[in-house]
Coordinates of C-alpha atoms in Angstrom, one line a residue:
M1 CA -124.8 -153.7 -155.8
E2 CA -123.2 -157.0 -157.0
L3 CA -125.8 -158.8 -155.0
L4 CA -128.6 -157.1 -156.8
V5 CA -126.9 -157.6 -160.2
Q6 CA -126.6 -161.3 -159.5
Y7 CA -130.3 -161.4 -158.7
R8 CA -131.2 -159.6 -161.9
D9 CA -128.9 -161.7 -164.0
G10 CA -130.4 -164.8 -162.5
S11 CA -133.9 -163.6 -163.2
E12 CA -133.2 -163.1 -166.9
S13 CA -132.1 -166.7 -167.3
V14 CA -134.9 -168.5 -165.5
G15 CA -138.5 -169.0 -166.1
P16 CA -141.5 -167.4 -164.4
L17 CA -141.1 -169.6 -161.3
G18 CA -137.4 -168.6 -161.0
S19 CA -138.3 -165.0 -161.5
T20 CA -140.8 -165.1 -158.7
M21 CA -138.3 -166.8 -156.4
S22 CA -135.6 -164.2 -157.3
Q23 CA -138.0 -161.3 -156.5
G24 CA -138.8 -163.0 -153.2
I25 CA -135.2 -163.3 -152.3
I26 CA -134.5 -159.6 -153.3
K27 CA -137.5 -158.6 -151.2
E28 CA -136.2 -160.5 -148.2
E29 CA -132.7 -159.1 -148.5
I30 CA -134.1 -155.5 -148.8
L31 CA -136.2 -156.1 -145.6
R32 CA -133.2 -157.6 -143.8
D33 CA -131.1 -154.6 -144.8
D34 CA -133.7 -152.2 -143.6
L35 CA -133.9 -153.9 -140.2
K36 CA -130.2 -153.9 -139.8
Y37 CA -130.0 -150.2 -140.7
Y38 CA -132.9 -149.5 -138.2
F39 CA -131.0 -151.1 -135.3
M40 CA -127.7 -149.4 -136.1
S41 CA -126.2 -146.6 -134.0
P42 CA -125.8 -143.1 -135.4
C43 CA -122.1 -143.7 -136.0
E44 CA -122.7 -147.0 -137.9
K45 CA -125.4 -145.3 -140.0
Y46 CA -122.9 -142.6 -140.9
R47 CA -120.3 -145.2 -141.9
A48 CA -122.8 -147.2 -143.9
R49 CA -124.4 -144.4 -145.9
R50 CA -122.5 -141.2 -145.0
Q51 CA -125.8 -139.9 -143.6
L52 CA -125.3 -137.2 -140.9
P53 CA -126.9 -138.1 -137.6
W54 CA -129.3 -135.2 -137.5
K55 CA -131.4 -136.4 -134.6
L56 CA -128.2 -136.8 -132.5
G57 CA -127.1 -133.3 -133.4
V58 CA -130.5 -131.9 -132.6
Q59 CA -130.5 -133.7 -129.2
I60 CA -127.1 -132.4 -128.3
L61 CA -128.1 -128.8 -129.3
K62 CA -131.3 -129.2 -127.4
I63 CA -129.5 -130.3 -124.2
V64 CA -127.2 -127.3 -124.3
M65 CA -130.0 -124.9 -125.0
I66 CA -132.6 -126.2 -122.5
T67 CA -130.0 -126.5 -119.7
S68 CA -128.9 -122.9 -120.4
Q69 CA -132.5 -121.8 -120.4
L70 CA -133.2 -123.6 -117.1
I71 CA -130.2 -121.9 -115.5
L72 CA -131.2 -118.5 -116.6
F73 CA -134.8 -119.0 -115.4
G74 CA -133.6 -120.6 -112.1
L75 CA -131.5 -117.6 -111.2
N76 CA -134.4 -115.3 -111.8
N77 CA -136.8 -117.6 -109.9
Q78 CA -134.4 -117.6 -106.9
L79 CA -134.7 -113.8 -106.8
V80 CA -138.4 -114.0 -106.8
V81 CA -138.6 -116.7 -104.1
S82 CA -136.1 -115.0 -101.9
Y83 CA -138.0 -111.7 -102.2
K84 CA -141.2 -113.4 -101.0
E85 CA -139.5 -115.2 -98.2
E86 CA -137.7 -112.2 -96.9
N87 CA -140.8 -110.1 -97.0
A88 CA -142.6 -112.8 -95.0
M89 CA -139.9 -112.6 -92.4
T90 CA -140.1 -108.7 -92.5
F91 CA -143.8 -108.8 -91.8
K92 CA -143.4 -111.2 -88.9
N93 CA -140.8 -108.9 -87.3
L94 CA -142.9 -105.8 -88.0
F95 CA -146.3 -106.9 -86.9
L96 CA -145.8 -109.7 -84.3
K97 CA -144.9 -108.5 -80.8
D98 CA -142.0 -110.4 -79.2
Y99 CA -141.2 -112.4 -82.3
S100 CA -138.0 -114.2 -81.8
G101 CA -137.1 -114.5 -85.5
V102 CA -137.7 -118.3 -85.5
D103 CA -141.1 -120.0 -85.8
E104 CA -142.1 -122.4 -83.1
D105 CA -143.4 -125.5 -85.0
D106 CA -146.0 -124.2 -87.4
Y107 CA -146.8 -121.0 -85.6
S108 CA -144.8 -117.8 -85.0
V109 CA -145.7 -116.6 -81.4
A110 CA -147.5 -118.2 -78.5
L111 CA -149.6 -116.1 -76.0
F112 CA -150.6 -117.3 -72.5
S113 CA -152.3 -114.3 -70.8
Q114 CA -155.2 -112.0 -71.7
Q115 CA -152.9 -108.9 -71.4
A116 CA -150.5 -110.5 -73.9
V117 CA -153.3 -111.0 -76.3
Y118 CA -154.5 -107.4 -76.0
D119 CA -150.9 -106.1 -76.3
S120 CA -150.2 -108.2 -79.4
L121 CA -153.5 -107.2 -81.0
F122 CA -153.0 -103.5 -80.6
Y123 CA -149.4 -103.8 -81.5
V124 CA -150.4 -105.0 -84.9
L125 CA -152.7 -102.1 -85.4
D126 CA -150.2 -99.6 -84.2
Q127 CA -147.4 -101.0 -86.4
Y128 CA -149.8 -101.0 -89.4
R129 CA -150.5 -97.3 -88.7
Q130 CA -146.8 -96.5 -88.6
L131 CA -145.8 -98.6 -91.6
G132 CA -144.4 -95.8 -93.7
R133 CA -142.0 -94.8 -90.9
L134 CA -141.0 -98.3 -90.0
S135 CA -140.2 -100.3 -93.1
V136 CA -136.8 -100.0 -94.8
G137 CA -138.1 -101.5 -98.0
P138 CA -140.4 -100.2 -100.8
I139 CA -143.6 -101.2 -99.0
S140 CA -146.8 -99.2 -98.8
Y141 CA -150.6 -99.5 -98.3
A142 CA -152.6 -101.0 -101.1
E143 CA -155.0 -98.7 -102.9
E144 CA -157.9 -99.2 -105.3
D145 CA -159.3 -96.4 -107.4
G146 CA -157.2 -93.9 -105.4
K147 CA -158.7 -95.1 -102.1
L148 CA -156.9 -96.9 -99.3
L149 CA -157.9 -100.5 -98.8
P150 CA -158.5 -100.7 -95.0
L151 CA -157.3 -103.3 -92.5
V152 CA -160.1 -105.8 -91.6
I153 CA -160.4 -107.4 -88.2
C154 CA -162.8 -110.4 -87.7
K155 CA -163.4 -112.4 -84.6
E156 CA -165.2 -115.7 -84.5
Y157 CA -166.8 -117.0 -81.3
Y158 CA -169.5 -119.3 -79.9
K159 CA -172.9 -117.7 -80.0
R160 CA -173.5 -118.2 -76.3
G161 CA -171.5 -119.7 -73.5
N162 CA -171.0 -120.0 -69.8
V163 CA -168.1 -122.0 -68.3
E164 CA -167.5 -122.7 -64.6
P165 CA -164.5 -125.1 -64.3
S166 CA -164.6 -125.0 -60.5
D167 CA -168.2 -126.4 -60.6
E168 CA -167.4 -128.7 -63.6
A169 CA -170.3 -127.0 -65.4
Y170 CA -170.6 -125.4 -68.8
D171 CA -173.4 -124.2 -71.1
I172 CA -172.2 -123.7 -74.7
D173 CA -174.1 -123.0 -77.9
A174 CA -171.7 -124.5 -80.5
Q175 CA -173.0 -122.2 -83.4
L176 CA -170.3 -119.8 -84.5
E177 CA -170.8 -116.2 -85.1
K178 CA -168.5 -113.8 -86.9
D179 CA -168.1 -110.1 -86.2
C180 CA -165.9 -107.9 -88.4
M181 CA -164.7 -104.3 -88.5
T182 CA -162.3 -102.1 -90.6
H183 CA -159.4 -100.0 -89.4
D184 CA -158.4 -96.7 -91.0
P185 CA -154.9 -95.8 -90.0
T186 CA -155.5 -92.2 -90.8
N187 CA -158.1 -91.7 -88.1
V188 CA -156.9 -93.7 -85.1
S189 CA -158.2 -91.7 -82.1
Q190 CA -161.8 -91.7 -83.3
W191 CA -161.7 -95.3 -84.4
K192 CA -160.6 -96.5 -80.9
A193 CA -163.4 -94.6 -79.2
E194 CA -166.0 -96.0 -81.5
N195 CA -164.9 -99.6 -81.2
V196 CA -164.2 -100.2 -77.5
S197 CA -166.9 -102.9 -77.2
F198 CA -165.4 -104.9 -80.0
F199 CA -162.2 -105.6 -78.0
N200 CA -164.0 -106.7 -74.9
L201 CA -163.2 -110.4 -75.5
E202 CA -164.7 -113.3 -73.7
F203 CA -161.9 -115.8 -74.1
Y204 CA -163.9 -118.9 -73.3
R205 CA -166.2 -118.1 -76.2
L206 CA -163.5 -116.8 -78.6
V207 CA -162.4 -119.2 -81.3
D208 CA -160.0 -117.0 -83.3
I209 CA -159.3 -113.5 -84.4
K210 CA -158.1 -112.7 -88.0
I211 CA -156.5 -109.5 -89.1
T212 CA -156.2 -109.1 -92.9
F213 CA -154.7 -106.3 -94.9
Q214 CA -153.0 -105.7 -98.3
L215 CA -149.6 -104.1 -98.9
K216 CA -147.8 -103.3 -102.1
G217 CA -144.1 -103.6 -102.9
I218 CA -141.6 -103.6 -105.8
N219 CA -138.9 -106.2 -106.3
L220 CA -136.0 -103.8 -107.2
Q221 CA -133.3 -106.5 -106.9
T222 CA -134.1 -107.8 -110.4
V223 CA -132.6 -104.7 -111.9
R224 CA -129.1 -106.1 -111.1
S225 CA -129.8 -109.1 -113.3
H226 CA -131.0 -106.8 -116.1
E227 CA -134.7 -107.6 -115.6
L228 CA -137.6 -105.3 -115.3
P229 CA -138.8 -105.1 -111.6
D230 CA -142.2 -106.7 -110.8
C231 CA -144.9 -105.1 -108.6
Y232 CA -146.3 -107.2 -105.9
V233 CA -149.5 -107.3 -103.8
F234 CA -149.1 -109.0 -100.4
F235 CA -152.2 -110.4 -98.8
V236 CA -151.3 -110.6 -95.2
T237 CA -153.3 -112.6 -92.7
I238 CA -152.6 -112.7 -88.9
T239 CA -154.5 -115.3 -87.0
F240 CA -154.9 -115.5 -83.2
D241 CA -155.9 -119.2 -82.8
N242 CA -157.8 -120.2 -79.7
Q243 CA -159.6 -123.3 -81.0
C244 CA -158.0 -125.6 -78.4
H245 CA -159.0 -123.3 -75.4
S246 CA -156.0 -124.7 -73.6
G247 CA -154.7 -121.4 -72.3
K248 CA -152.3 -121.1 -75.2
I249 CA -153.2 -118.9 -78.2
K250 CA -151.1 -119.5 -81.3
V251 CA -150.3 -116.5 -83.6
F252 CA -149.9 -117.3 -87.3
L253 CA -148.8 -114.9 -90.0
D254 CA -149.4 -116.0 -93.6
I255 CA -148.8 -114.1 -96.8
D256 CA -150.0 -114.7 -100.4
A257 CA -148.0 -112.7 -102.9
L258 CA -149.4 -111.8 -106.4
S259 CA -147.0 -110.3 -108.9
S260 CA -147.8 -108.2 -111.9
A261 CA -146.2 -105.8 -114.3
C262 CA -145.9 -102.3 -112.9
K263 CA -148.2 -99.7 -114.6
N264 CA -145.9 -96.7 -114.6
W265 CA -142.2 -97.4 -114.9
K266 CA -139.1 -95.8 -116.3
I267 CA -135.7 -97.4 -116.3
S268 CA -132.4 -96.7 -118.0
G269 CA -129.8 -99.2 -119.0
T270 CA -130.0 -102.5 -120.7
A271 CA -132.8 -104.3 -118.8
Q272 CA -135.5 -104.1 -121.5
K273 CA -132.9 -104.8 -124.3
N274 CA -131.8 -107.9 -122.4
T275 CA -135.4 -109.1 -122.1
H276 CA -135.7 -109.0 -125.9
Y277 CA -132.6 -111.2 -126.3
L278 CA -134.1 -113.7 -123.9
L279 CA -137.4 -113.8 -125.8
V280 CA -135.5 -114.5 -129.0
F281 CA -133.5 -117.3 -127.3
D282 CA -136.7 -118.9 -125.9
G283 CA -138.2 -118.8 -129.4
F284 CA -135.2 -120.6 -130.8
V285 CA -135.5 -123.2 -128.0
I286 CA -139.1 -123.8 -129.1
L287 CA -138.0 -124.2 -132.7
V288 CA -135.3 -126.8 -131.8
C289 CA -137.8 -128.7 -129.6
L290 CA -140.3 -128.7 -132.5
T291 CA -137.6 -130.1 -134.8
S292 CA -136.7 -132.8 -132.3
A293 CA -140.3 -133.8 -131.8
V294 CA -140.9 -134.0 -135.6
L295 CA -137.8 -136.1 -136.2
C296 CA -138.7 -138.5 -133.3
T297 CA -142.3 -138.8 -134.5
R298 CA -141.0 -139.5 -138.0
S299 CA -138.8 -142.3 -136.6
I300 CA -141.8 -143.8 -134.7
V301 CA -143.9 -143.8 -137.9
L302 CA -141.1 -145.4 -139.9
A303 CA -140.6 -148.0 -137.1
V304 CA -144.3 -148.9 -137.2
K305 CA -144.2 -149.2 -141.0
L306 CA -141.1 -151.4 -140.8
L307 CA -142.9 -153.6 -138.2
Q308 CA -145.9 -154.0 -140.5
R309 CA -143.6 -155.1 -143.3
F310 CA -141.7 -157.5 -141.1
S311 CA -145.0 -159.0 -139.8
K312 CA -146.5 -159.3 -143.3
F313 CA -143.3 -161.0 -144.6
F314 CA -143.4 -163.5 -141.8
R315 CA -147.0 -164.4 -142.3
E316 CA -146.7 -164.7 -146.1
N317 CA -143.4 -166.6 -146.2
Y318 CA -143.2 -168.6 -142.9
N319 CA -146.8 -168.6 -141.8
H320 CA -145.4 -167.3 -138.6
K321 CA -146.6 -164.6 -136.3
V322 CA -144.1 -162.1 -134.9
C323 CA -143.8 -162.6 -131.1
E324 CA -144.6 -159.9 -128.7
T325 CA -141.0 -159.5 -127.7
D326 CA -139.9 -158.7 -131.2
Q327 CA -142.8 -156.3 -131.6
K328 CA -141.7 -154.3 -128.6
E329 CA -138.2 -153.9 -130.1
F330 CA -139.7 -151.7 -132.8
L331 CA -141.5 -149.5 -130.2
N332 CA -138.7 -147.3 -129.0
G333 CA -139.6 -145.8 -125.6
W334 CA -136.8 -143.3 -125.8
Y335 CA -138.5 -141.5 -128.7
V336 CA -141.7 -141.2 -126.6
L337 CA -139.6 -139.8 -123.8
V338 CA -138.0 -137.3 -126.1
I339 CA -141.4 -136.2 -127.5
V340 CA -142.9 -135.8 -124.0
S341 CA -139.8 -133.7 -122.9
D342 CA -140.1 -131.6 -126.1
A343 CA -143.8 -130.9 -125.4
M344 CA -143.0 -129.9 -121.8
A345 CA -140.1 -127.8 -122.9
I346 CA -142.3 -125.9 -125.4
V347 CA -145.0 -125.3 -122.9
G348 CA -142.4 -124.1 -120.3
S349 CA -140.7 -121.9 -122.8
I350 CA -144.0 -120.3 -123.7
L351 CA -144.8 -119.7 -120.1
K352 CA -141.3 -118.3 -119.6
M353 CA -141.8 -115.9 -122.5
E354 CA -145.1 -114.7 -121.0
I355 CA -143.4 -114.2 -117.6
Q356 CA -140.5 -112.3 -119.4
A357 CA -143.1 -110.1 -121.1
K358 CA -144.8 -109.5 -117.8
S359 CA -148.1 -111.1 -119.1
L360 CA -147.9 -114.0 -116.6
T361 CA -146.6 -114.6 -113.1
S362 CA -146.9 -118.4 -112.8
Y363 CA -143.2 -119.0 -111.8
D364 CA -144.0 -122.3 -110.1
V365 CA -145.9 -123.8 -113.0
C366 CA -143.2 -122.7 -115.4
S367 CA -140.5 -124.2 -113.1
I368 CA -142.3 -127.6 -113.1
F369 CA -142.4 -127.8 -116.9
L370 CA -138.9 -126.6 -117.5
G371 CA -137.4 -128.7 -114.7
T372 CA -139.2 -131.9 -115.8
S373 CA -138.3 -131.4 -119.4
T374 CA -134.6 -130.9 -118.5
L375 CA -134.7 -134.1 -116.4
M376 CA -136.2 -136.1 -119.3
V377 CA -133.7 -134.6 -121.7
W378 CA -130.7 -135.7 -119.7
V379 CA -132.2 -139.1 -119.0
G380 CA -132.6 -139.5 -122.8
V381 CA -128.8 -139.2 -123.2
I382 CA -128.6 -142.8 -121.7
R383 CA -130.1 -144.0 -125.1
Y384 CA -126.9 -143.1 -126.9
L385 CA -124.7 -144.5 -124.2
G386 CA -126.6 -147.8 -124.6
Y387 CA -124.9 -148.3 -128.0
F388 CA -121.7 -149.1 -126.2
Q389 CA -121.6 -152.5 -124.6
K390 CA -120.0 -151.5 -121.3
Y391 CA -122.4 -148.7 -120.7
N392 CA -125.3 -150.7 -121.9
V393 CA -125.0 -153.0 -118.9
L394 CA -126.7 -150.4 -116.7
I395 CA -129.7 -150.0 -119.1
L396 CA -130.2 -153.7 -119.5
T397 CA -130.0 -154.3 -115.8
M398 CA -132.6 -151.6 -115.1
K399 CA -134.9 -152.9 -117.7
T400 CA -134.6 -156.5 -116.5
A401 CA -135.0 -155.7 -112.8
F402 CA -137.7 -153.0 -113.2
P403 CA -140.7 -155.3 -113.4
K404 CA -139.6 -157.5 -110.5
V405 CA -138.7 -154.4 -108.4
I406 CA -142.2 -152.9 -109.0
R407 CA -143.9 -156.1 -107.9
F408 CA -141.6 -156.3 -104.9
C409 CA -142.3 -152.7 -104.0
C410 CA -146.1 -153.3 -104.2
C411 CA -145.8 -156.0 -101.6
A412 CA -143.4 -154.2 -99.4
G413 CA -145.6 -151.0 -99.7
M414 CA -148.5 -152.8 -98.0
I415 CA -146.3 -153.4 -95.0
Y416 CA -145.0 -149.9 -95.1
L417 CA -148.5 -148.4 -95.2
G418 CA -149.5 -150.6 -92.2
Y419 CA -146.6 -149.2 -90.2
T420 CA -147.4 -145.7 -91.4
F421 CA -151.0 -145.8 -90.1
C422 CA -150.1 -147.6 -86.9
G423 CA -147.3 -145.1 -86.1
W424 CA -149.6 -142.1 -86.8
I425 CA -152.5 -143.2 -84.6
V426 CA -150.4 -144.5 -81.7
L427 CA -147.3 -142.3 -81.6
G428 CA -148.7 -139.1 -83.2
P429 CA -149.8 -137.5 -79.9
Y430 CA -146.4 -138.2 -78.3
H431 CA -143.8 -137.6 -81.1
E432 CA -143.5 -134.7 -83.5
K433 CA -142.2 -136.9 -86.3
F434 CA -145.5 -138.9 -86.2
E435 CA -148.0 -136.0 -86.1
G436 CA -149.3 -136.4 -89.6
L437 CA -149.5 -139.2 -92.2
S438 CA -147.0 -137.6 -94.5
R439 CA -144.6 -136.9 -91.7
V440 CA -144.8 -140.5 -90.5
A441 CA -144.1 -141.8 -94.1
E442 CA -141.1 -139.4 -94.3
S443 CA -139.8 -140.4 -90.9
L444 CA -140.0 -144.1 -91.7
F445 CA -138.3 -143.6 -95.0
S446 CA -135.5 -141.8 -93.2
L447 CA -135.2 -144.7 -90.8
V448 CA -134.9 -147.2 -93.7
N449 CA -131.9 -145.1 -95.0
G450 CA -130.3 -145.0 -91.5
D451 CA -131.0 -141.3 -90.8
D452 CA -132.0 -139.8 -87.4
M453 CA -132.3 -143.2 -85.7
Y454 CA -131.1 -142.1 -82.3
T455 CA -133.1 -138.9 -82.3
T456 CA -136.3 -140.7 -83.3
F457 CA -135.9 -143.0 -80.3
A458 CA -134.8 -140.2 -77.9
Q459 CA -137.5 -137.6 -78.8
L460 CA -140.4 -139.9 -77.7
K461 CA -142.0 -138.6 -74.6
D462 CA -141.9 -141.2 -71.9
K463 CA -144.9 -139.9 -69.9
N464 CA -147.0 -142.9 -70.9
S465 CA -145.2 -146.1 -70.1
L466 CA -147.5 -148.2 -72.3
V467 CA -146.9 -146.0 -75.4
W468 CA -143.2 -145.9 -74.7
L469 CA -143.0 -149.7 -74.6
F470 CA -145.1 -149.9 -77.8
S471 CA -142.8 -147.4 -79.5
R472 CA -139.8 -149.5 -78.8
V473 CA -141.4 -152.7 -80.2
Y474 CA -142.7 -150.7 -83.2
L475 CA -139.4 -149.0 -84.1
Y476 CA -137.2 -152.1 -83.5
S477 CA -139.5 -154.3 -85.6
F478 CA -139.7 -151.8 -88.4
I479 CA -136.0 -151.2 -88.6
S480 CA -135.2 -154.9 -88.4
L481 CA -137.7 -155.8 -91.0
F482 CA -137.0 -153.2 -93.6
I483 CA -133.2 -152.7 -93.3
Y484 CA -132.2 -156.4 -92.7
M485 CA -134.8 -158.1 -94.9
V486 CA -136.7 -155.9 -97.3
L487 CA -133.8 -153.7 -98.3
S488 CA -131.5 -156.7 -98.7
L489 CA -134.1 -158.5 -100.9
F490 CA -134.4 -155.3 -102.9
I491 CA -130.7 -155.2 -103.6
A492 CA -130.7 -158.9 -104.3
L493 CA -133.2 -158.5 -107.1
I494 CA -131.0 -155.9 -108.8
T495 CA -127.9 -158.0 -108.3
D496 CA -129.6 -161.0 -109.8
A497 CA -130.6 -159.0 -112.8
Y498 CA -127.0 -157.7 -113.2
D499 CA -125.6 -161.2 -113.0
T500 CA -128.1 -162.4 -115.6
I501 CA -127.1 -159.7 -118.0
K502 CA -123.4 -160.3 -117.5
N503 CA -123.9 -164.0 -118.1
Y504 CA -125.9 -163.3 -121.3
Q505 CA -123.1 -161.0 -122.5
K506 CA -120.6 -163.7 -121.9
N507 CA -122.6 -166.7 -123.3
G508 CA -124.9 -164.9 -125.7
F509 CA -128.5 -163.6 -125.4
P510 CA -131.5 -165.8 -126.1
M511 CA -132.3 -165.8 -129.8
T512 CA -135.6 -164.4 -131.1
D513 CA -137.1 -164.6 -134.5
L514 CA -135.9 -161.2 -135.3
Q515 CA -132.3 -162.1 -134.5
R516 CA -132.5 -165.3 -136.5
F517 CA -133.8 -163.4 -139.5
L518 CA -131.1 -160.7 -139.2
R519 CA -128.5 -163.5 -139.1
E520 CA -130.0 -165.1 -142.2
Q521 CA -131.2 -168.2 -140.4
K522 CA -134.0 -170.1 -142.0
D523 CA -135.2 -172.2 -139.0
F524 CA -137.9 -170.6 -136.9
P525 CA -139.4 -172.5 -134.0
P526 CA -143.1 -172.5 -133.4
S527 CA -144.5 -169.1 -132.3
E528 CA -144.3 -168.6 -128.5
E529 CA -144.7 -165.6 -126.2
G530 CA -141.1 -166.1 -125.1
S531 CA -139.7 -166.5 -121.6
E532 CA -140.0 -163.9 -118.9
M533 CA -136.4 -162.9 -119.2
D534 CA -136.7 -162.4 -123.0
T535 CA -139.6 -160.1 -122.5
E536 CA -137.9 -158.0 -119.8
I537 CA -134.7 -157.6 -121.7
G538 CA -136.4 -156.2 -124.8
M539 CA -134.0 -154.1 -126.9
G540 CA -131.0 -155.4 -125.0
H541 CA -129.4 -157.9 -127.5
P542 CA -130.1 -156.0 -130.7
A543 CA -128.4 -153.0 -129.2
L544 CA -125.4 -155.1 -128.3
C545 CA -125.3 -156.6 -131.8
C546 CA -125.4 -153.1 -133.3
C547 CA -122.5 -152.0 -131.1
R548 CA -120.0 -154.1 -133.1
R549 CA -118.3 -152.4 -136.0
A550 CA -119.4 -153.6 -139.4
P551 CA -116.9 -156.1 -140.9
S552 CA -114.8 -154.8 -143.8
N553 CA -116.2 -157.4 -146.3
D554 CA -119.8 -156.5 -145.6
D555 CA -121.1 -155.5 -149.0
I556 CA -124.8 -155.5 -148.0
I557 CA -126.7 -152.5 -149.4
L558 CA -128.5 -150.6 -146.6
I559 CA -131.9 -149.2 -147.7
S560 CA -134.1 -147.1 -145.5

C-alpha cells in the first residue's frame, strides 16, 4: 500500500510527463505482482492474500471420491467377469466330451478319429437335451414369445471332392456349401430318424461344423453385495474345425454374454435401497468433477489473459517479443490433464449410473473411462508435489528427458520392428512365442527385461538345423543389442537429464525474460528462441522460485 501511496504522491507533484511515467511504473508493478501471484503455490497464495486454495481442496475431495467410486465399481465388475468366466468353464465341462478342464493352446479338445467326432457331436446334442437335469446353476433354454429357441447345427464343406492319397490324386471344387438344421430337444427320437443323412460326413470335404444355441441365466451372487441380480443370455458356439485336414479336428467353445435387467423380479432386503445411495453418490461425483473442470478452465482463461498482458507490455515498453519458452510457462498442461480426467470421470459416472439403474450393460466401456480418469487424477497429484524442490527433481527430469527419450525410442523402434517381423516369419512355425506379430513383440519385450530367457531358447524345436542355428544368432544378437546397448543408452539419457537438473539447482537455472522481469531486472537481451535445454525444462525454474517462502519484508501487493 505504501508503494502505491508513494506513486500517487509523486504523480501529484510532477507534470504530465511525470504522471505518465508514474502510471507506467504502477502498471508495471501491478503486472509483476500478478505474475508472481500466478506462479505461487497454493500455500503461498494463502499466506499472501488469505485466500483458501479451493482448487486444491476440490482436487483432494475428487481423488477420494473417484477412488472410492472406482473400488465400488471394480468389486461389482469382478463379480460380473467371474460369473461369465465360470459359466464358460461350466459349458465346456457340460458339452465337450473328454474335456480335461484346461484348454490346449487356443482350443479346448482335439479329436483324431471319425468315431471320436461322431461321439463328441452326439454328446453335445444329448447334453443339451438333458440340460435341466445336469446343470447345478440357474441355467435354462432361451425362449422368445413363449417358444423355445432351437439349437442350430451347420456344416460347411467343399461342393465336390475326390481324394486318393495313395495315387497322389485329388479332384476338389473349392466352392464352399453350407447345410444347416435345427434340433428340438423335446422330440429326440423322431428328429434322429429324419436327419440320418445329415450326419453321414465325408471328412475330406468337411471344413467345419458349428453348433449354436442360446441359454439364459441369472447372476444371483450380486445379492450378497446388495445389488439387483442381472439376467443373462449366453450365445454358445461350438466349432469342430477341420480346415487343416491334417487328421486333427480342433473343438472350440465360445460364448458371448449379454446382460439385461430381469423383467419379473421380487427381492427383499436392502438391495434396491443401496442402489439409490450409489446413484446419489455418483451424482455427487459428477458435481465435484464439473466444479473441478470449471475451476481449471477458469485458471486457463486467466493464464491466457495474463500472457496477453505480459506480451503487450513487452511490445509497448521494450519492443521485445516474448519468447516461446516463456509463453509455454503460461500454458499449464496439468490443468488440461485435470479437465480431461474430469470429462472421462463424468462420462464414466453416467455410464455407471445407467448400469446401476439396469438401463445399460457396458461394463468394459465404463471400466475404461473410470480407470483412465482415476489414473489421470493420481498423476495430477504430482503437480502439487512439484512445488517442493526435492520432489520437483523427478518432474523436471522427466520433462527434460522426455523429448530425447521419444526420439531415441523412435530410432530403436525401427530396429525392434525389424526383429519382430523377422522372428515372426522365420521362427513362427517352430516356436509358440513367435506364432503371431503381437506375441513376437511381447516375447521380445520380455527378453529385454530379462524374463523367460532360458525357456525361449529351450522351447525352440530343433528339427530343422538351419532354423535352429538362425534362432541362436537371432536371439543372441537381439539380447546383446537391446540389453547391453539400447537399454544402457536409454538409461544414460535419463541420467544425463537428472545430472543437468541437479547442476541447475546448484548453480542456478538459465534466466529467461520472464525471470528477469520478475526479479525487476531492466536488461533484456535480443529475442531468441532459447536453447534446447531451456525449452525442455519449461516450468522448472519458476516452480523452484515459487517454492521459497516469501521474505518477511516483502510488502508487494499481490493483485489477481
